mmCIF file of C-alpha atoms in Angstrom:
data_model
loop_
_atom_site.group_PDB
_atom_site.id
_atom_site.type_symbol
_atom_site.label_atom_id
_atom_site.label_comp_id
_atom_site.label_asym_id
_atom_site.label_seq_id
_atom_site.Cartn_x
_atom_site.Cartn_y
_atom_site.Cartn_z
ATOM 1 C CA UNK A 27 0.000 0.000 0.000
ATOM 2 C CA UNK A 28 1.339 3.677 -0.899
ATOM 3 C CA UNK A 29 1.003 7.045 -0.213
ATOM 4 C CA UNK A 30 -0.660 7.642 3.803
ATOM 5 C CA UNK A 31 -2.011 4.018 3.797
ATOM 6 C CA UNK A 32 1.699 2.542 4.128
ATOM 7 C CA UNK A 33 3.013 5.370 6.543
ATOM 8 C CA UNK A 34 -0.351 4.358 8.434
ATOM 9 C CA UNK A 35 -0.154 0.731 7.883
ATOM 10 C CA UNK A 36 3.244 1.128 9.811
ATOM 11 C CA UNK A 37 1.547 2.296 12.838
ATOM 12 C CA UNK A 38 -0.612 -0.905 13.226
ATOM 13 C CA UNK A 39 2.022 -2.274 15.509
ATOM 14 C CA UNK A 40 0.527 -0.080 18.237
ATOM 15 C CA UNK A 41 -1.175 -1.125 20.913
ATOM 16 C CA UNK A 42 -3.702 1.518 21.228
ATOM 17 C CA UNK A 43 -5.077 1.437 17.932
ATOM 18 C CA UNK A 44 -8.128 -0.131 16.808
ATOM 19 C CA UNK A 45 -7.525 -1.194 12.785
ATOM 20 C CA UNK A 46 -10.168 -1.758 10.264
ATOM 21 C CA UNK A 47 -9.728 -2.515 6.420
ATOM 22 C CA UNK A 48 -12.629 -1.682 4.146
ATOM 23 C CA UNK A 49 -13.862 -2.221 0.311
ATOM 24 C CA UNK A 50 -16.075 0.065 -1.198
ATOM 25 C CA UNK A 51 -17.599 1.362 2.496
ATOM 26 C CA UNK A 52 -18.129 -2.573 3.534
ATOM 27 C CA UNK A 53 -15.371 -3.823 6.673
ATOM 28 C CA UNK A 54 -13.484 -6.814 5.417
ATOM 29 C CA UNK A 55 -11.086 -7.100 7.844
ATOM 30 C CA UNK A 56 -10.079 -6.101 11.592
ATOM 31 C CA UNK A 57 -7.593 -6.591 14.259
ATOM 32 C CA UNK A 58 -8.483 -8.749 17.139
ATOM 33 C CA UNK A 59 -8.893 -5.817 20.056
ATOM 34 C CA UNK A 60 -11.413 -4.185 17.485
ATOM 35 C CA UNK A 61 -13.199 -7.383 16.919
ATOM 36 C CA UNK A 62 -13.429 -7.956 20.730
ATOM 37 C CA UNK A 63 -14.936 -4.000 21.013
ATOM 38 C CA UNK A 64 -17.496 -5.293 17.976
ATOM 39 C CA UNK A 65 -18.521 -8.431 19.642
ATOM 40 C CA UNK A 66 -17.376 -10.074 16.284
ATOM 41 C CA UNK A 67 -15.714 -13.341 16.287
ATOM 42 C CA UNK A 68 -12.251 -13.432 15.100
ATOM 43 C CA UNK A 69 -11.156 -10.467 12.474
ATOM 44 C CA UNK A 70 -13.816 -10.803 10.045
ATOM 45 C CA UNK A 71 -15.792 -7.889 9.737
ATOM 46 C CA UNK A 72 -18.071 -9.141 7.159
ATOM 47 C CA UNK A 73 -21.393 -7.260 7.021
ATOM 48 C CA UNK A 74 -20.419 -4.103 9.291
ATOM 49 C CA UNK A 75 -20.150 -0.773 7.157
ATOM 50 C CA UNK A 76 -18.704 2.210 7.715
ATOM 51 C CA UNK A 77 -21.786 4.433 7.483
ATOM 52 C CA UNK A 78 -22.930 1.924 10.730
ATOM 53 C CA UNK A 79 -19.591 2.291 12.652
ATOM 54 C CA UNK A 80 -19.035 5.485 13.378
ATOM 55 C CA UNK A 81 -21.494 8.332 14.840
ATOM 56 C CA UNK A 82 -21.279 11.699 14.754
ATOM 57 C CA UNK A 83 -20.722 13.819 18.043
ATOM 58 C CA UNK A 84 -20.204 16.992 16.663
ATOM 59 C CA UNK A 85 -17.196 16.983 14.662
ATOM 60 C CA UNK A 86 -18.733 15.517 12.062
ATOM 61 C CA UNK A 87 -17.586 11.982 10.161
ATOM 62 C CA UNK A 88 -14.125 11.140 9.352
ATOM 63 C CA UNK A 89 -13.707 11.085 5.357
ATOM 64 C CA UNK A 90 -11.296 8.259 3.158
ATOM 65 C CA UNK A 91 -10.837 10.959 0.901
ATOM 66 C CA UNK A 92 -9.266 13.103 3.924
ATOM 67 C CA UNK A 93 -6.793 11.861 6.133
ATOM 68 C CA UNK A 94 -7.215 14.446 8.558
ATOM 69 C CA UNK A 95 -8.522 12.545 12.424
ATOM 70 C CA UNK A 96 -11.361 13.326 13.262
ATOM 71 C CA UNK A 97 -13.182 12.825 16.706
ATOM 72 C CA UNK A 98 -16.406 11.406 16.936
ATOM 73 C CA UNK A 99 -17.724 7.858 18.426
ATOM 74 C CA UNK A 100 -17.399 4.217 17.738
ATOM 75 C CA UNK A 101 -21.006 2.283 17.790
ATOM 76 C CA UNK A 102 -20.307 -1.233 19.976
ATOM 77 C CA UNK A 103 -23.182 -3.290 21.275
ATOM 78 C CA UNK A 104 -22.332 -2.082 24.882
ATOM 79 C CA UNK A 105 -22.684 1.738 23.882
ATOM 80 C CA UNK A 106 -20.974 4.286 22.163
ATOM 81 C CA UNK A 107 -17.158 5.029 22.676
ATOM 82 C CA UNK A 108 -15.725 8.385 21.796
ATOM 83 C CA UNK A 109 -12.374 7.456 19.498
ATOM 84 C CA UNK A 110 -10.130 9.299 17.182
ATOM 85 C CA UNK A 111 -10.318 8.169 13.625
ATOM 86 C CA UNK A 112 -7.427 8.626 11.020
ATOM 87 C CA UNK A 113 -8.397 7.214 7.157
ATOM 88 C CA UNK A 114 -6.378 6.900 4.615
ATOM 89 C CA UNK A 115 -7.796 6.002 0.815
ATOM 90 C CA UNK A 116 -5.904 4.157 -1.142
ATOM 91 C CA UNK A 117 -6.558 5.141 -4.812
ATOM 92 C CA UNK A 118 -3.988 2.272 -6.441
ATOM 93 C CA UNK A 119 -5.898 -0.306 -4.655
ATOM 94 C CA UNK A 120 -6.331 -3.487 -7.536
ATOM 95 C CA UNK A 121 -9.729 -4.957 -7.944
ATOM 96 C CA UNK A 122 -10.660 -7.308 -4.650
ATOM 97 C CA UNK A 123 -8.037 -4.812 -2.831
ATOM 98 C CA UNK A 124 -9.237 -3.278 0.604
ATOM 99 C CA UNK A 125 -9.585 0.460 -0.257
ATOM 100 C CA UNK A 126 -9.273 2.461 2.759
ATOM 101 C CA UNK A 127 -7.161 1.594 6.269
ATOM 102 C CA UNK A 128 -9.196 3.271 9.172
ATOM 103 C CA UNK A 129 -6.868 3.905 12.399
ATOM 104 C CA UNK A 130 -8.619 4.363 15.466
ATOM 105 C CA UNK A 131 -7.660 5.176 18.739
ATOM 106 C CA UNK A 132 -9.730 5.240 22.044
ATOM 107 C CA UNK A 133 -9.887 8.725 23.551
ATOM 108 C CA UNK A 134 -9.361 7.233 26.922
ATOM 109 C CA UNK A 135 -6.566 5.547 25.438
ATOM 110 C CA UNK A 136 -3.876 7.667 27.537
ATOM 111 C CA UNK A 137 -5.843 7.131 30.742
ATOM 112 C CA UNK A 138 -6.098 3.724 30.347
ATOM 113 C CA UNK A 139 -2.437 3.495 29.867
ATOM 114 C CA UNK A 140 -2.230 6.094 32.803
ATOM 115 C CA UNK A 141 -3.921 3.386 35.079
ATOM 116 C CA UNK A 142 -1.873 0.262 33.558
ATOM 117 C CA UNK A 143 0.878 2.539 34.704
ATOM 118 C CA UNK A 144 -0.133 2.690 38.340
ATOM 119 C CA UNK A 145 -1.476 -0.626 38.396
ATOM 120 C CA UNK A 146 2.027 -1.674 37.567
ATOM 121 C CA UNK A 147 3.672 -0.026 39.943
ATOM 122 C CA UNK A 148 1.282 -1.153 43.098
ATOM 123 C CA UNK A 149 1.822 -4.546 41.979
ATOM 124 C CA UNK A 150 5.379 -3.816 42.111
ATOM 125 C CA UNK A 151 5.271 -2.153 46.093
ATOM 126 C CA UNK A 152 2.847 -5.134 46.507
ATOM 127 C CA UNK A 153 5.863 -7.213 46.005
ATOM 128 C CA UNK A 154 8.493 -5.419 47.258
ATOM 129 C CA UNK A 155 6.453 -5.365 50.786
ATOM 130 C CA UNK A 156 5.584 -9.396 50.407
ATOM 131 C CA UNK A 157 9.439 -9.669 50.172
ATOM 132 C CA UNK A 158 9.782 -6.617 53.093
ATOM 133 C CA UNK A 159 7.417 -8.951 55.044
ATOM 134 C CA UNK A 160 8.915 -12.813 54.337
ATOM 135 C CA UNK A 161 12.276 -11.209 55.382
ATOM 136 C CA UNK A 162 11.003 -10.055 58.507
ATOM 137 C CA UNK A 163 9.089 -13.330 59.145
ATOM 138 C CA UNK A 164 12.320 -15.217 58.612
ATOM 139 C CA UNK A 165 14.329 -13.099 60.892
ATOM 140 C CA UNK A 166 11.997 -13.612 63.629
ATOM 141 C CA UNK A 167 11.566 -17.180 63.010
ATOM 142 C CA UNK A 168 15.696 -17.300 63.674
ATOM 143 C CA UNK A 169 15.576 -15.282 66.302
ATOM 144 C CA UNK A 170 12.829 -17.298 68.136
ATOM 145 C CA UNK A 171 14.957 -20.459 67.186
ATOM 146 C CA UNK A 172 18.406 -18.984 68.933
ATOM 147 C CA UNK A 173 16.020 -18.156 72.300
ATOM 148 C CA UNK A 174 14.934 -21.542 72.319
ATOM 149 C CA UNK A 175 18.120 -23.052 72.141
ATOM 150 C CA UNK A 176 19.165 -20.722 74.444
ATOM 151 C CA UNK A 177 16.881 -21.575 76.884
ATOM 152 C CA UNK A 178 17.115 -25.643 75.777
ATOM 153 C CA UNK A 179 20.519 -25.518 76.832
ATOM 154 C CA UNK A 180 19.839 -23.552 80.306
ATOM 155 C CA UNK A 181 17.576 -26.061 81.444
ATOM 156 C CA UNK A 182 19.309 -29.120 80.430
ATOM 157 C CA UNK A 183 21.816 -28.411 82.840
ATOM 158 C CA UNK A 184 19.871 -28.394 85.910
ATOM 159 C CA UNK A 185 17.900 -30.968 85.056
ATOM 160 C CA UNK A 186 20.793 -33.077 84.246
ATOM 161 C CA UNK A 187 21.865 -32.500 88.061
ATOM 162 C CA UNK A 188 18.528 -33.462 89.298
ATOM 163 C CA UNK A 189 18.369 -36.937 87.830
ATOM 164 C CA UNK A 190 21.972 -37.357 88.620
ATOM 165 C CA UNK A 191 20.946 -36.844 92.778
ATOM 166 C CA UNK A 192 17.771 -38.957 92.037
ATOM 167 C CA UNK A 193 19.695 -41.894 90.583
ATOM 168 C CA UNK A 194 22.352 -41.170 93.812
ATOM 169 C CA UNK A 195 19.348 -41.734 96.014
ATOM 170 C CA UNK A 196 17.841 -44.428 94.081
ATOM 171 C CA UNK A 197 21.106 -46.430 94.264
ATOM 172 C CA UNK A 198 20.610 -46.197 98.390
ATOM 173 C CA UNK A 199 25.022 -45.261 98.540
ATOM 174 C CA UNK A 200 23.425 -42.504 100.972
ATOM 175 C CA UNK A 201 20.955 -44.145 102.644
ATOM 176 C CA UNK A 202 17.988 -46.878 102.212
ATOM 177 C CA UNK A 203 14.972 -45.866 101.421
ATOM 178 C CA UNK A 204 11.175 -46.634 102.128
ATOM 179 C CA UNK A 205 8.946 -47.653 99.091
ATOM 180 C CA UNK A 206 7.236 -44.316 98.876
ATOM 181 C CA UNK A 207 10.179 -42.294 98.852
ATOM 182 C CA UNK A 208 11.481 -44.919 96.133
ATOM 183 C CA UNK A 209 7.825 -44.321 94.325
ATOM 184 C CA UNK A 210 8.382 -40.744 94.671
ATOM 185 C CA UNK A 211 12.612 -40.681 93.532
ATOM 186 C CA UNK A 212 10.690 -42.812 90.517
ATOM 187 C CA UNK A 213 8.440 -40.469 89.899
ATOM 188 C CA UNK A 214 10.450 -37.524 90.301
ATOM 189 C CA UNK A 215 13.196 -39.289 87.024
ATOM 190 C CA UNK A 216 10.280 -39.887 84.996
ATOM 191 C CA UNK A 217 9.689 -36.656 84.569
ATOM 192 C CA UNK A 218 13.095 -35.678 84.427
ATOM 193 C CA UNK A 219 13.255 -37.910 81.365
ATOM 194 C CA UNK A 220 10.110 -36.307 79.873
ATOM 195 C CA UNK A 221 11.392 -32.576 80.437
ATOM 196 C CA UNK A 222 14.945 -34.122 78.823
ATOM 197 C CA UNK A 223 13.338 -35.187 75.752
ATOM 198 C CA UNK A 224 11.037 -31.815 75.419
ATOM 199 C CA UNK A 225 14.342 -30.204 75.141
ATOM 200 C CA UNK A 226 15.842 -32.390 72.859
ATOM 201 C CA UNK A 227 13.180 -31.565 70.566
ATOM 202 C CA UNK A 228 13.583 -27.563 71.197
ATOM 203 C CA UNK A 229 17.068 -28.195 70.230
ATOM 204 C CA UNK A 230 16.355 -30.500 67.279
ATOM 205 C CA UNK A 231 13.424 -27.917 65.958
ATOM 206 C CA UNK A 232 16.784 -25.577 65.863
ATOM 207 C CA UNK A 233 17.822 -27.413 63.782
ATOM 208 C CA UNK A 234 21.096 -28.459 66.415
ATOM 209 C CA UNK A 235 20.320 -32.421 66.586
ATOM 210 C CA UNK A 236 19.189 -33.111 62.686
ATOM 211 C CA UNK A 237 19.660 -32.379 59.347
ATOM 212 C CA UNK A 238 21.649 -34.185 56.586
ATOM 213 C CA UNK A 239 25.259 -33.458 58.356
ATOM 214 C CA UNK A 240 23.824 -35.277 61.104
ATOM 215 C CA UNK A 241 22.468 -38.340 59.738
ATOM 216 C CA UNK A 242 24.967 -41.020 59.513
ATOM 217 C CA UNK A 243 23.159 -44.255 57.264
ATOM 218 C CA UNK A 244 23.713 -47.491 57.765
ATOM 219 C CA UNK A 245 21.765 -51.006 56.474
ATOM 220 C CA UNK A 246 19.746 -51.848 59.265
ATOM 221 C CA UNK A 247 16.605 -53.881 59.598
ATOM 222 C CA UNK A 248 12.721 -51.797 60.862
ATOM 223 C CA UNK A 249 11.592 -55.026 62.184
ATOM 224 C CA UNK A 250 14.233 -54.812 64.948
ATOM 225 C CA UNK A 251 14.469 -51.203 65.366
ATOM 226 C CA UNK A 252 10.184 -51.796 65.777
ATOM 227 C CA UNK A 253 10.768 -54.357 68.387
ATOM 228 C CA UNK A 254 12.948 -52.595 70.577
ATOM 229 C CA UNK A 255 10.606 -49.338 70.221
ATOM 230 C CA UNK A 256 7.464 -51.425 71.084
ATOM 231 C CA UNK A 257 9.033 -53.066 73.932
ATOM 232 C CA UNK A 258 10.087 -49.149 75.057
ATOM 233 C CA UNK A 259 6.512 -47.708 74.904
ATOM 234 C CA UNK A 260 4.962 -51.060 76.081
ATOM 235 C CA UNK A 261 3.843 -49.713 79.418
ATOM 236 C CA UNK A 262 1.778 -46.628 77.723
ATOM 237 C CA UNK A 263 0.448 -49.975 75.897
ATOM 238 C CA UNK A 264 -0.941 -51.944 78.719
ATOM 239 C CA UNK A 265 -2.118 -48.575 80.141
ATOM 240 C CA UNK A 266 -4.563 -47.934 77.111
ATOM 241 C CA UNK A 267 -4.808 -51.539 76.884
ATOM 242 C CA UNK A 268 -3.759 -51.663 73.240
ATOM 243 C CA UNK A 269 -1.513 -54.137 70.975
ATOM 244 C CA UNK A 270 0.368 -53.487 68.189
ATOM 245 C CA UNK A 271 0.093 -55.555 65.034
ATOM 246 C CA UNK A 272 2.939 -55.791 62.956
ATOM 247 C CA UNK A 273 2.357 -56.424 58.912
ATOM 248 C CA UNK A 274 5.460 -56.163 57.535
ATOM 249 C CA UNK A 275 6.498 -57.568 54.130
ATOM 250 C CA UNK A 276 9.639 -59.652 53.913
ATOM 251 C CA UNK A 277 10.555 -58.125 51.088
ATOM 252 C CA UNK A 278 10.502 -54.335 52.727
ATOM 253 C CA UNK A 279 12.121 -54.839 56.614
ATOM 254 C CA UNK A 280 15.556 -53.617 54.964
ATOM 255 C CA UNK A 281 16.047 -50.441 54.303
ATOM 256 C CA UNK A 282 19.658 -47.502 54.495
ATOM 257 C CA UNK A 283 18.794 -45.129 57.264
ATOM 258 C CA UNK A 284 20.379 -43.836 60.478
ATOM 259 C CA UNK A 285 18.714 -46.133 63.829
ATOM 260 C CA UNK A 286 18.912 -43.585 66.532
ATOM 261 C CA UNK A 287 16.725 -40.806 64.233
ATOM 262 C CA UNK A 288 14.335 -43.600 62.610
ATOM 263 C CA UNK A 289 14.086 -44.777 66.063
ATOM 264 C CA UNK A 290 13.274 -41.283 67.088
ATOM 265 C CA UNK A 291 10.649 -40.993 64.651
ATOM 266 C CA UNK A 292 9.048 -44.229 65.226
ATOM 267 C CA UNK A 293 8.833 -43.325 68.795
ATOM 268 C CA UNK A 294 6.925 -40.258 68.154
ATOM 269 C CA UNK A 295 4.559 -41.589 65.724
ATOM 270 C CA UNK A 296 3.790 -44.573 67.626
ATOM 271 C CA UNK A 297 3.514 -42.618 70.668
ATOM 272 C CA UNK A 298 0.703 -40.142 68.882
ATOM 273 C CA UNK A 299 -0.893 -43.528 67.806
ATOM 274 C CA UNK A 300 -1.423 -44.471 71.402
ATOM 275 C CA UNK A 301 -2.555 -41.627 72.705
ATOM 276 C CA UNK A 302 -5.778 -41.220 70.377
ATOM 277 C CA UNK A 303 -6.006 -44.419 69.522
ATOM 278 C CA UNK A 304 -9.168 -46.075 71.277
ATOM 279 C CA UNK A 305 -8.535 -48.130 74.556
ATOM 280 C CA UNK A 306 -9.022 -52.362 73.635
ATOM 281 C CA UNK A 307 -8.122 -51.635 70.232
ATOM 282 C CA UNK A 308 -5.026 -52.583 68.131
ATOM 283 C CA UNK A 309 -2.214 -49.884 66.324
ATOM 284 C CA UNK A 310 -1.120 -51.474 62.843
ATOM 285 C CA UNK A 311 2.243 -51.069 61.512
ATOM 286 C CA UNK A 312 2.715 -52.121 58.116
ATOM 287 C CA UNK A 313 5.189 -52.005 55.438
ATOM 288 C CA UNK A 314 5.947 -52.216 51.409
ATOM 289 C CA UNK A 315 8.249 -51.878 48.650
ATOM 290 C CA UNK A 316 7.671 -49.019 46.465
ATOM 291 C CA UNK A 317 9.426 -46.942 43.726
ATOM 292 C CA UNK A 318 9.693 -43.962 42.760
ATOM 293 C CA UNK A 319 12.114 -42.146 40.136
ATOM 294 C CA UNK A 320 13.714 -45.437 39.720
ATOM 295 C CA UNK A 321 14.791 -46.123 43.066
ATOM 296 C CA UNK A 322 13.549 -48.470 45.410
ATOM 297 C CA UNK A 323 11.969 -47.595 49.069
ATOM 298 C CA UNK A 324 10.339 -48.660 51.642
ATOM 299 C CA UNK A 325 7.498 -47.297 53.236
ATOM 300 C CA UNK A 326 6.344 -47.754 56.844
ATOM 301 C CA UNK A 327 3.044 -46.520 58.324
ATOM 302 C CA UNK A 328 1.582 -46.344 61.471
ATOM 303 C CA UNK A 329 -2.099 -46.800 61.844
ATOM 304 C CA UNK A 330 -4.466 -45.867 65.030
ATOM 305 C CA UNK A 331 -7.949 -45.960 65.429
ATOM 306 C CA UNK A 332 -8.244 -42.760 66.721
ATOM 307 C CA UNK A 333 -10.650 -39.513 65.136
ATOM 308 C CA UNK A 334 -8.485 -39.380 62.545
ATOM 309 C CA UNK A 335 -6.661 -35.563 61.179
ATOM 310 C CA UNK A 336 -9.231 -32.947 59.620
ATOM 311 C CA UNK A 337 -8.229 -32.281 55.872
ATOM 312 C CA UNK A 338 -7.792 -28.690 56.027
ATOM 313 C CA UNK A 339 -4.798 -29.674 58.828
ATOM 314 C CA UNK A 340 -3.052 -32.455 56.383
ATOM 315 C CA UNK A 341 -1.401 -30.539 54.717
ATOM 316 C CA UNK A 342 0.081 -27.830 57.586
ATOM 317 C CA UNK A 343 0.314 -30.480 60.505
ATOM 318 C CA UNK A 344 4.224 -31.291 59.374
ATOM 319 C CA UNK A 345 5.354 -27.636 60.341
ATOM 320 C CA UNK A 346 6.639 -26.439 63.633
ATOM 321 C CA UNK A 347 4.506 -25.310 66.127
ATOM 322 C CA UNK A 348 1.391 -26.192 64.449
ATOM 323 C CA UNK A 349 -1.153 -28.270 66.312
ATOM 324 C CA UNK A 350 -4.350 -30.209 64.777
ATOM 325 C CA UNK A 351 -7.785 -27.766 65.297
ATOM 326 C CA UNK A 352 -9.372 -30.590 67.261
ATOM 327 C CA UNK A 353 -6.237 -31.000 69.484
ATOM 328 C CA UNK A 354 -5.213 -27.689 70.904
ATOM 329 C CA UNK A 355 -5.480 -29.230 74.500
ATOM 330 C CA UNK A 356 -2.224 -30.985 74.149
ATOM 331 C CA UNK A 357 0.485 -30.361 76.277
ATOM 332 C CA UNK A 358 2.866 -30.260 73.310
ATOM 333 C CA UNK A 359 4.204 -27.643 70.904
ATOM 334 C CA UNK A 360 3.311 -29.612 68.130
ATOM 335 C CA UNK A 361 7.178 -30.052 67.459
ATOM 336 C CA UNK A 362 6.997 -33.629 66.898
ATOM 337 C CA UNK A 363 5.729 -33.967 63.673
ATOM 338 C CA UNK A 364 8.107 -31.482 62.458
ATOM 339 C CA UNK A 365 11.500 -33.223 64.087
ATOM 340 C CA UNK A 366 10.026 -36.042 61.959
ATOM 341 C CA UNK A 367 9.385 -34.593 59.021
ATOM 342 C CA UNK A 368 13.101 -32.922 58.878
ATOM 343 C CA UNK A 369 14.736 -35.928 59.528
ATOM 344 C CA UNK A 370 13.117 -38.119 56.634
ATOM 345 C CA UNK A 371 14.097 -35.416 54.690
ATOM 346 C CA UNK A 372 17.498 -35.812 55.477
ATOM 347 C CA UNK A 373 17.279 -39.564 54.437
ATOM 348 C CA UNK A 374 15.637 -38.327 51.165
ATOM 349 C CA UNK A 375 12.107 -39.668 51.930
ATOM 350 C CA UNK A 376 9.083 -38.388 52.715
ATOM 351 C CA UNK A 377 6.423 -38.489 55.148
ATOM 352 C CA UNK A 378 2.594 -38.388 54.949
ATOM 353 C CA UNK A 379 -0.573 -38.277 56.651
ATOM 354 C CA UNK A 380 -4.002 -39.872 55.583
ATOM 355 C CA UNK A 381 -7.064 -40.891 56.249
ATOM 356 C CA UNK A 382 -7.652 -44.848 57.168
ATOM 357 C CA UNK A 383 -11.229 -46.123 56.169
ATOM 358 C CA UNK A 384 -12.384 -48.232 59.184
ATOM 359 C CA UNK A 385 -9.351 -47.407 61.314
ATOM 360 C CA UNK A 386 -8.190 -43.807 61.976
ATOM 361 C CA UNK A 387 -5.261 -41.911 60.849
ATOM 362 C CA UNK A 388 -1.993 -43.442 58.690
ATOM 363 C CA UNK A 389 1.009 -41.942 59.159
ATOM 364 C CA UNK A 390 3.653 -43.315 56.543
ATOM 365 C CA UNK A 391 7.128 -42.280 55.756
ATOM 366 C CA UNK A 392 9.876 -43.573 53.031
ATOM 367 C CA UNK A 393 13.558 -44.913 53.403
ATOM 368 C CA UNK A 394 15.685 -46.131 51.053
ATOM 369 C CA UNK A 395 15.391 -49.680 50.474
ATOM 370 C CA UNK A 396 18.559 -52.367 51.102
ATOM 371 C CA UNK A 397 18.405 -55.706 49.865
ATOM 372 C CA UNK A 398 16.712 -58.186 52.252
ATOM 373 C CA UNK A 399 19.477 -60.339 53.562
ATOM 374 C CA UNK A 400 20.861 -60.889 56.425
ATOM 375 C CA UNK A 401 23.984 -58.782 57.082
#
């Protein structure tokens, strides 16, 4: 196209412009953001005219034969818009040729752009204060994890000399003692124990007693590792009156993994089974073989009869400090899950939660598998 039509035709690159093609007064072609303002479906304008198009608001129509713009408004099914309209007639045009290029612009056009603007940059403050506010989340997050390893390590100590003068007394080098006060001494290191494992998990949520520096694997068998934990936990057992049933495959006892953290982990899970599992009833342990990216592991879950985990707390229950809904009159800082969860990371597994139909909740994690004989 010559003459204005090609110095206009070089402006259709333009985002603001609205571009129509017409032959002998009848639309034959426009771009897609005009065809959107039309209602029309893709860029055929077949059946629109330009006598229909454009109304006049004052300024009268614009003219093909005039390539001066001219304001007036473009008719849409939702209403008029006021536009600016540039033509440009196109007298060498061959027979089937579009004749004229009309070049319209929105007269909001600037605002709109004015608006894009500031949208643009609020989305970019928006941002900027997200990142302003994950910072400061992080640094408080470290700075609560340095006071409670602060304060971890200021209570071990004491509590380290209390058991130490309760297993003096126990051992009677100072003195017999009565049953009570032997019931009481008893007493007295059973908690001590309890308070001594609180703040090994303080120190572990620190991130001070796992993590993959710390995890040291080895082939080992669950079955074993299961046994000794069972026998370990057997008086919370008898006290809820429950039994553990073991389903393990042959084929998926054996697996690479470091025995005091799996042990650690087993001990916690279990322990949550037996607590809300229901008294008389039984807490299944099962395992399989299973792969995933070509590499074989083994997966262990623990399965209680208890109300089971709400979905909306699936999925959060794994982080620190965060508690079921329906269990917020625990004693515990819902660490537990957590220390678990980091240290199957750091065998490169992973550990779920689901529901159980007919039983309660299953708690599963991975490890990689090791072959199945004997070492």
């Amino acid at each position: 196209m010559t003459g204005p039509a090609g110095h206009l035709l070089a402006l259709a690159t333009r985002t603001d412009l609205l571009i129509a093609f017409d032959r002998g007064g009848e639309i034959v072609w426009t771009n897609p953001r005009l065809a959107l303002l039309l209602e029309r479906d893709g860029a055929d304008g077949a059946g629109l005219y330009t006598e229909c198009l454009f109304e006049d608001t004052g300024a009268g129509l614009p003219d093909a034969a005039n390539d001066a713009s001219v304001s007036c408004a473009l008719r849409t099914p939702a209403g008029s818009v006021p536009v600016d309209v540039v033509a440009a007639f196109d007298a060498d045009a061959g027979p089937g040729e579009p004749e004229t290029l009309w070049l319209i612009r929105a007269q909001r056009g600037e605002s709109v752009r004015s608006e894009l603007h500031a949208m643009s940059n609020a989305l970019a403050d928006a941002r900027a204060e997200l990142a302003a506010l994950r910072q400061s989340l992080a640094d408080e997050i470290h700075e609560r994890e340095q006071l409670l390893s602060v304060v971890s390590h200021e209570l071990r100590t004491p509590v380290t000399v209390i058991r130490g003068y309760n297993n003096l007394l126990l051992s009677e080098q100072t003195g017999s003692l009565e049953a009570q006060q032997r019931d009481f001494l008893e007493h007295s290191n059973r908690s001590c124990e309890r308070l001594n494992r609180f703040i090994g998990d303080l120190l572990t949520a620190c991130g001070e007693a796992s993590g993959n520096g710390l995890v040291r694997l080895e082939k080992a068998s669950l079955e074993s590792l299961l046994v000794e934990v069972i026998a370990y936990l057997r008086p919370l057992l008898d006290e809820r009156d429950l039994c553990v049933e073991l389903h393990l495959d042959p084929e998926a006892t054996w697996a690479h993994f470091d025995p005091a953290r799996i042990e650690q982990v087993l001990t916690n899970l279990l322990s949550n089974a037996v607590r809300y599992s229901k008294p008389g009833t039984a807490v299944s342990v099962r395992s399989r073989s299973i792969a995933a990216a070509n590499h074989r592991f083994v997966e262990l879950a623990v399965v209680d009869t208890g109300p089971g985990v709400a979905s909306e707390d699936q999925r959060r229950i794994f982080e620190p400090y965060v508690r079921a809904a329906d269990d917020q009159s625990s004693s515990g800082l819902g660490l537990g899950l957590a220390i678990c969860k980091r240290i199957v990371d750091a065998h490169g597994g992973t550990i779920a939660v689901q529901d159980e139909p007919g039983w309660g909740s299953r708690f599963s994690f991975t490890l990689p598998a090791a072959d199945p004989e004997a070492v």
